[in-house]
Short mmCIF file of C-alpha atoms in Angstrom, two decimals:
data_model
loop_
_atom_site.label_atom_id
_atom_site.label_comp_id
_atom_site.label_asym_id
_atom_site.label_seq_id
_atom_site.Cartn_x
_atom_site.Cartn_y
_atom_site.Cartn_z
CA MET F 70 0.11 -0.23 0.05
CA MET F 71 1.23 3.44 -0.97
CA GLN F 72 1.39 5.89 2.09
CA THR F 73 -1.32 8.36 2.33
CA PHE F 74 -1.09 12.00 4.14
CA GLN F 75 -3.59 14.07 5.27
CA PHE F 76 -5.40 17.42 3.94
CA GLY F 77 -7.54 18.94 6.62
CA PRO F 78 -9.91 15.91 7.52
CA TRP F 79 -9.21 14.01 4.23
CA LYS F 80 -6.73 11.53 3.21
CA ILE F 81 -4.50 12.18 -0.23
CA ALA F 82 -2.09 9.32 -1.63
CA ALA F 83 1.48 9.65 -2.05
CA SER F 84 0.76 9.15 -5.89
CA GLU F 85 -0.93 12.73 -6.13
CA ILE F 86 2.16 14.61 -4.42
CA PHE F 87 5.15 15.82 -6.21
CA TYR F 88 7.38 17.39 -3.54
CA ILE F 89 8.04 16.53 -0.15
CA SER F 90 10.11 18.21 2.55
CA LYS F 91 10.62 17.69 6.33
CA LEU F 92 7.49 19.47 7.08
CA SER F 93 5.55 20.34 3.80
CA LEU F 94 4.07 18.97 0.50
CA GLY F 95 3.56 19.74 -2.69
CA LEU F 96 0.30 18.28 -4.30
CA VAL F 97 -1.36 18.82 -7.62
CA ASN F 98 -5.00 20.15 -7.96
CA TYR F 99 -8.10 18.16 -8.23
CA LYS F 100 -9.20 19.96 -11.27
CA PRO F 101 -7.51 21.85 -14.19
CA ILE F 102 -8.58 25.83 -14.63
CA VAL F 103 -9.41 26.36 -18.44
CA PRO F 104 -9.16 30.38 -18.98
CA GLY F 105 -10.80 31.27 -22.13
CA ARG F 106 -8.12 31.81 -24.49
CA MET F 107 -5.20 29.64 -23.61
CA CYS F 108 -4.79 25.95 -23.00
CA THR F 109 -5.20 24.03 -19.49
CA VAL F 110 -3.26 25.59 -16.61
CA VAL F 111 -2.93 23.42 -14.14
CA TYR F 112 -1.55 24.73 -10.73
CA VAL F 113 -0.60 23.39 -7.39
CA LEU F 114 -0.67 23.49 -3.49
CA VAL F 115 2.03 23.63 -1.07
CA LEU F 116 0.90 22.99 2.63
CA PRO F 117 2.35 22.00 5.63
CA ARG F 118 2.24 18.36 6.26
CA ARG F 119 0.85 18.80 10.08
CA VAL F 120 -3.13 19.69 9.73
CA VAL F 121 -3.45 23.03 11.30
CA PRO F 122 -6.12 25.43 9.67
CA ARG F 123 -4.58 28.99 9.97
CA PHE F 124 -1.50 30.74 9.07
CA ALA F 125 -1.17 31.65 13.05
CA ASP F 126 -1.27 27.80 14.13
CA LEU F 127 2.21 26.99 12.49
CA THR F 128 5.40 27.10 14.07
CA SER F 129 8.41 28.94 13.27
CA GLU F 130 10.07 26.14 11.70
CA GLU F 131 6.89 25.10 9.67
CA VAL F 132 6.50 28.83 8.30
CA THR F 133 10.42 28.60 7.21
CA ASP F 134 9.96 25.01 5.51
CA LEU F 135 6.61 25.95 4.01
CA PHE F 136 8.11 29.23 1.88
CA HIS F 137 11.23 27.44 0.93
CA SER F 138 9.10 24.98 -0.45
CA ALA F 139 6.77 27.26 -2.24
CA HIS F 140 10.02 29.33 -3.29
CA THR F 141 11.52 26.27 -4.88
CA ILE F 142 8.64 24.71 -6.12
CA ALA F 143 7.39 28.37 -7.83
CA ALA F 144 10.70 28.58 -9.86
CA VAL F 145 10.38 25.22 -11.02
CA VAL F 146 6.55 25.33 -11.58
CA GLU F 147 6.71 28.67 -13.60
CA LYS F 148 9.19 27.65 -15.83
CA GLU F 149 7.63 23.91 -16.40
CA TYR F 150 4.08 25.70 -17.27
CA LYS F 151 5.97 28.27 -19.47
CA GLY F 152 4.90 30.90 -17.09
CA GLU F 153 5.72 34.27 -16.94
CA SER F 154 4.57 35.44 -13.38
CA LEU F 155 2.68 33.79 -10.42
CA THR F 156 -0.09 33.96 -8.68
CA ILE F 157 0.56 33.04 -5.20
CA THR F 158 -2.45 33.08 -2.54
CA LEU F 159 -3.23 31.89 0.91
CA GLN F 160 -6.64 32.04 1.76
CA ASP F 161 -6.37 32.08 5.44
CA GLY F 162 -9.53 31.40 7.21
CA PRO F 163 -13.05 30.72 6.03
CA GLN F 164 -13.87 34.60 5.95
CA ALA F 165 -10.93 34.50 3.33
CA GLY F 166 -12.25 31.76 1.14
CA GLN F 167 -10.63 28.82 2.36
CA THR F 168 -12.72 25.76 2.53
CA VAL F 169 -10.25 23.20 3.55
CA PRO F 170 -9.46 23.86 7.21
CA HIS F 171 -5.56 23.13 6.76
CA VAL F 172 -2.97 25.96 5.78
CA HIS F 173 -2.67 25.76 1.78
CA VAL F 174 -0.65 27.90 -0.67
CA HIS F 175 -2.18 28.32 -4.26
CA LEU F 176 0.82 28.59 -6.57
CA ILE F 177 -0.50 29.34 -10.35
CA PRO F 178 1.63 30.05 -13.06
CA ARG F 179 0.23 33.44 -15.18
CA ARG F 180 0.94 34.18 -18.79
CA ALA F 181 0.19 37.33 -20.38
CA GLY F 182 -3.53 37.56 -21.74
CA ASP F 183 -4.27 34.03 -19.82
CA TRP F 184 -7.50 35.74 -18.53
CA ALA F 185 -9.20 39.03 -19.91
CA ASN F 186 -9.17 40.68 -16.54
CA ASN F 187 -5.98 40.07 -14.57
CA ASP F 188 -7.77 39.14 -11.27
CA ASP F 189 -10.40 36.68 -13.02
CA ILE F 190 -7.90 34.30 -11.69
CA TYR F 191 -9.33 34.61 -8.15
CA GLY F 192 -12.84 33.74 -8.90
CA GLU F 193 -11.07 30.35 -10.54
CA ILE F 194 -9.20 30.30 -6.86
CA ASP F 195 -12.51 30.84 -5.32
CA GLN F 196 -14.34 28.34 -7.02
CA LYS F 197 -11.77 25.86 -7.14
CA GLU F 198 -11.50 26.10 -3.40
CA LYS F 199 -15.33 25.41 -3.08
CA GLU F 200 -14.78 22.08 -5.48
CA LEU F 201 -11.52 21.29 -3.40
CA ALA F 202 -13.49 20.36 0.10
CA LYS F 203 -16.08 18.73 -2.40
CA GLU F 204 -13.86 16.66 -4.23
CA LEU F 205 -11.83 15.89 -0.93
CA LYS F 206 -15.04 14.99 0.12
CA ARG F 207 -16.32 13.01 -3.19
CA LYS F 208 -13.15 10.73 -3.08
CA THR F 209 -14.08 9.96 0.46
CA ALA F 210 -17.69 9.42 -0.48
CA ALA F 211 -17.24 8.02 -3.84
CA VAL F 212 -20.18 10.50 -5.02
CA ASP F 213 -20.11 12.99 -7.87
CA ASN F 214 -22.61 15.30 -8.70
CA GLU F 215 -20.76 18.03 -10.10
CA GLU F 216 -20.84 19.52 -13.62
CA ARG F 217 -17.05 19.72 -14.33
CA LYS F 218 -15.32 16.22 -14.69
CA PRO F 219 -12.56 15.99 -11.79
CA ARG F 220 -9.23 14.65 -13.09
CA THR F 221 -8.86 11.14 -12.66
CA PRO F 222 -6.57 9.63 -10.27
CA GLU F 223 -4.13 8.55 -12.94
CA ASP F 224 -4.22 11.79 -14.70
CA MET F 225 -3.18 13.52 -11.10
CA ALA F 226 -0.78 10.80 -10.37
CA SER F 227 1.11 11.01 -13.77
CA GLU F 228 1.23 14.89 -13.67
CA ALA F 229 2.61 14.32 -10.25
CA ALA F 230 5.20 11.90 -11.17
CA ALA F 231 6.39 14.17 -14.30
CA LEU F 232 6.85 17.07 -11.65
CA ARG F 233 8.09 14.99 -9.09
CA LYS F 234 11.58 14.41 -11.13
CA LEU F 235 12.17 18.14 -11.27
CA PHE F 236 12.48 18.46 -7.21
CA ALA F 237 15.45 16.79 -4.75
CA GLN F 238 12.69 15.01 -2.00
CA ALA F 239 13.42 14.64 1.82
CA GLU F 240 12.11 11.02 1.26
CA ASN F 241 10.76 8.33 -0.86
CA ILE F 242 7.05 8.08 -0.03
CA TRP F 243 6.39 6.82 -3.39
CA SER F 244 7.57 3.09 -3.22
CA ALA F 245 4.56 0.69 -2.79
CA MET T 187 15.89 63.79 8.73
CA MET T 188 14.14 60.75 9.22
CA GLN T 189 15.80 57.56 7.21
CA THR T 190 13.95 56.54 3.79
CA PHE T 191 13.89 53.09 2.40
CA GLN T 192 13.29 51.90 -1.25
CA PHE T 193 10.06 50.61 -2.45
CA GLY T 194 10.91 49.59 -6.18
CA PRO T 195 11.78 52.49 -7.99
CA TRP T 196 10.51 54.71 -5.05
CA LYS T 197 11.44 56.26 -1.41
CA ILE T 198 9.29 55.61 1.35
CA ALA T 199 9.84 57.72 4.46
CA ALA T 200 10.28 55.40 7.95
CA SER T 201 7.26 56.95 9.34
CA GLU T 202 5.01 54.98 6.96
CA ILE T 203 6.67 51.86 7.77
CA PHE T 204 5.05 50.08 11.07
CA TYR T 205 7.85 46.77 10.93
CA ILE T 206 11.48 46.40 10.66
CA SER T 207 13.23 43.04 10.63
CA LYS T 208 16.60 42.43 9.57
CA LEU T 209 15.44 41.99 5.92
CA SER T 210 12.11 42.91 5.73
CA LEU T 211 9.73 45.94 6.23
CA GLY T 212 6.23 46.36 6.62
CA LEU T 213 4.43 49.12 5.46
CA VAL T 214 1.04 50.73 5.73
CA ASN T 215 -0.82 51.41 2.12
CA TYR T 216 -1.69 54.66 0.19
CA LYS T 217 -5.25 54.51 0.10
CA PRO T 218 -7.81 52.75 2.31
CA ILE T 219 -10.12 50.21 1.00
CA VAL T 220 -13.91 50.86 1.47
CA PRO T 221 -16.00 47.67 1.09
CA GLY T 222 -19.45 48.11 0.40
CA ARG T 223 -21.07 46.90 3.97
CA MET T 224 -18.10 47.43 6.36
CA CYS T 225 -16.25 50.21 7.76
CA THR T 226 -12.84 50.83 6.11
CA VAL T 227 -10.30 48.37 6.27
CA VAL T 228 -6.68 49.22 6.28
CA TYR T 229 -4.41 46.79 4.95
CA VAL T 230 -0.73 46.13 5.01
CA LEU T 231 2.39 45.16 2.81
CA VAL T 232 5.43 43.33 3.55
CA LEU T 233 8.42 43.41 1.58
CA PRO T 234 11.91 42.57 1.77
CA ARG T 235 14.42 45.35 2.10
CA ARG T 236 16.73 44.65 -0.94
CA VAL T 237 14.83 45.74 -4.26
CA VAL T 238 14.34 42.72 -6.11
CA PRO T 239 11.14 42.20 -8.50
CA ARG T 240 10.18 38.63 -8.18
CA PHE T 241 9.88 35.75 -5.27
CA ALA T 242 12.39 33.74 -7.34
CA ASP T 243 15.51 36.79 -6.59
CA LEU T 244 15.14 36.36 -2.93
CA THR T 245 17.93 34.38 -1.18
CA SER T 246 16.77 31.71 1.26
CA GLU T 247 17.68 33.82 4.16
CA GLU T 248 15.05 36.53 2.57
CA VAL T 249 12.55 34.23 2.22
CA THR T 250 12.55 32.96 5.94
CA ASP T 251 12.65 36.54 7.25
CA LEU T 252 9.90 37.89 4.74
CA PHE T 253 7.71 35.08 5.74
CA HIS T 254 8.28 35.24 9.87
CA SER T 255 7.50 38.75 9.37
CA ALA T 256 4.74 38.05 7.50
CA HIS T 257 3.49 35.64 10.26
CA THR T 258 4.09 37.74 12.93
CA ILE T 259 2.44 40.66 11.42
CA ALA T 260 -0.51 38.63 10.25
CA ALA T 261 -1.59 37.81 13.76
CA VAL T 262 -1.39 41.44 15.35
CA VAL T 263 -3.13 42.73 12.29
CA GLU T 264 -5.81 40.70 12.22
CA LYS T 265 -6.43 41.20 15.78
CA GLU T 266 -5.85 45.19 15.58
CA TYR T 267 -8.49 45.24 12.52
CA LYS T 268 -10.97 42.75 14.29
CA GLY T 269 -10.65 40.22 11.64
CA GLU T 270 -11.61 36.75 11.41
CA SER T 271 -9.48 35.87 8.26
CA LEU T 272 -6.73 37.17 6.50
CA THR T 273 -6.41 37.41 2.49
CA ILE T 274 -2.51 36.87 2.00
CA THR T 275 -1.38 37.39 -1.54
CA LEU T 276 1.86 37.68 -3.39
CA GLN T 277 1.55 39.07 -7.17
CA ASP T 278 4.96 37.72 -8.23
CA GLY T 279 5.57 39.60 -11.78
CA PRO T 280 3.55 41.76 -14.08
CA GLN T 281 1.50 39.29 -15.64
CA ALA T 282 -0.18 38.30 -11.90
CA GLY T 283 -0.62 42.07 -11.78
CA GLN T 284 2.27 43.39 -9.73
CA THR T 285 2.72 47.00 -10.95
CA VAL T 286 5.60 47.84 -8.59
CA PRO T 287 9.11 45.49 -9.50
CA HIS T 288 9.87 44.83 -5.83
CA VAL T 289 8.55 41.54 -3.97
CA HIS T 290 5.72 42.56 -1.80
CA VAL T 291 2.97 40.69 0.14
CA HIS T 292 -0.59 42.04 0.57
CA LEU T 293 -1.96 41.46 4.01
CA ILE T 294 -5.79 42.30 4.52
CA PRO T 295 -7.80 41.20 7.27
CA ARG T 296 -10.98 39.86 6.20
CA ARG T 297 -14.59 39.83 7.91
CA ALA T 298 -17.61 37.94 7.62
CA GLY T 299 -19.69 39.86 4.56
CA ASP T 300 -16.82 42.25 4.29
CA TRP T 301 -17.22 41.86 0.40
CA ALA T 302 -20.73 40.80 -1.22
CA ASN T 303 -18.51 37.84 -3.20
CA ASN T 304 -15.51 36.74 -1.24
CA ASP T 305 -13.22 37.04 -4.51
CA ASP T 306 -14.30 40.71 -4.97
CA ILE T 307 -11.50 41.66 -2.54
CA TYR T 308 -8.75 40.64 -5.46
CA GLY T 309 -10.62 43.35 -7.48
CA GLU T 310 -9.76 45.82 -4.90
CA ILE T 311 -6.33 44.29 -4.90
CA ASP T 312 -6.05 44.86 -8.33
CA GLN T 313 -6.89 48.25 -8.23
CA LYS T 314 -4.83 49.05 -5.15
CA GLU T 315 -2.07 47.65 -6.79
CA LYS T 316 -2.42 49.72 -9.96
CA GLU T 317 -2.92 52.88 -7.59
CA LEU T 318 0.01 51.88 -5.77
CA ALA T 319 2.53 52.28 -8.58
CA LYS T 320 0.60 55.75 -9.21
CA GLU T 321 0.76 56.88 -5.98
CA LEU T 322 4.45 56.35 -5.26
CA LYS T 323 4.96 58.09 -8.55
CA ARG T 324 2.80 60.96 -7.43
CA LYS T 325 4.47 61.28 -4.35
CA THR T 326 7.68 61.49 -6.10
CA ALA T 327 5.93 63.84 -9.00
CA ALA T 328 3.86 65.76 -6.64
CA VAL T 329 0.79 65.38 -9.16
CA ASP T 330 -2.50 63.96 -8.21
CA ASN T 331 -5.10 63.54 -10.95
CA GLU T 332 -6.73 60.62 -9.15
CA GLU T 333 -10.60 60.65 -8.16
CA ARG T 334 -10.03 58.74 -4.70
CA LYS T 335 -8.47 60.88 -2.46
CA PRO T 336 -4.97 59.26 -1.52
CA ARG T 337 -4.02 59.12 2.46
CA THR T 338 -2.03 61.97 3.70
CA PRO T 339 1.48 61.42 4.95
CA GLU T 340 0.14 62.37 8.00
CA ASP T 341 -2.84 59.89 8.21
CA MET T 342 -0.13 57.05 6.91
CA ALA T 343 2.38 58.08 9.70
CA SER T 344 -0.40 57.93 12.48
CA GLU T 345 -1.26 54.54 11.62
CA ALA T 346 2.30 53.06 11.47
CA ALA T 347 2.83 54.66 14.85
CA ALA T 348 0.28 53.08 16.19
CA LEU T 349 0.69 49.52 14.96
CA ARG T 350 4.74 50.13 15.31
CA LYS T 351 3.85 49.71 19.15
CA LEU T 352 2.55 46.17 18.77
CA PHE T 353 6.11 44.66 17.65
CA ALA T 354 9.46 44.15 18.69
CA GLN T 355 11.39 46.04 16.34
CA ALA T 356 15.16 45.34 14.82
CA GLU T 357 16.20 48.61 14.49
CA ASN T 358 15.10 52.23 15.73
CA ILE T 359 14.65 53.90 11.97
CA TRP T 360 12.23 56.22 13.56
CA SER T 361 14.36 58.80 15.65
CA ALA T 362 14.98 62.12 13.73
#
């Protein structure tokens, strides 16, 4: 059995993880974003391994590890997805749009003209954040009533596996 | 003369700074946000002292210092402004909406119902980011053609002074 990790109240498979450090994880997202004028943009999440809801709950060591991870992942993901910039957002608490009560940083490669209005990306993030909780729940309940087709575990595993090769990893969580 | 610091190509006065660490600064913003149903929400920026445009340009030590600063400031600012959550955003590069070519993290206390749609905050951030460059330029050029009244230096200094007392500071940049 492949190892599982915790994302809020839900379990995620090691196959969906593309980055691991001592205290953080990099995770591919459940549904691709499809902006109007560009091809699919996949974006990633970076989270502490310990399940805590708020940024303020992190220890100093976790803050360092989380943002060093984000720093490393940002550079690689921007290059890999041929981005020119990055949107980096932490919805810290439910009133900021957070749906999964586990600190997570959104990292989205951006290109000129990818959204008609630059900040439309946040409508997408908001939408995807809502879907994130649903999708994690669905994976647990195996019920899917949503219109937009989520990615298959195979799709996600395949993307995570490709990304994984681009990073030095703190440990091997992927061998069966 | 009070010390000045650099924010991209522009100078900022120590009086507008409420937080200083070895490698980072906390700065009050130039214009308040006025959401539809709530009172004025003031938000703050956290930036590295060294002028570099992109997140990837930061050294490892700067990343640590910047996000430890953000971590410290986030908790205090949320409490001070009676927030329930925080929107934390880094527009990393012009295609992500960055207008001042100097890494800066937006920290905005959030409350239930402060914006009708949760992600409308990003329209505000986008707008304010545009105004930020203009306002920094205006302060240099002393020309103001904008509709929304910017805050006076006195307003900003007063807010920064109040916030300043809430933090342990790395050095005293405020004595004349």
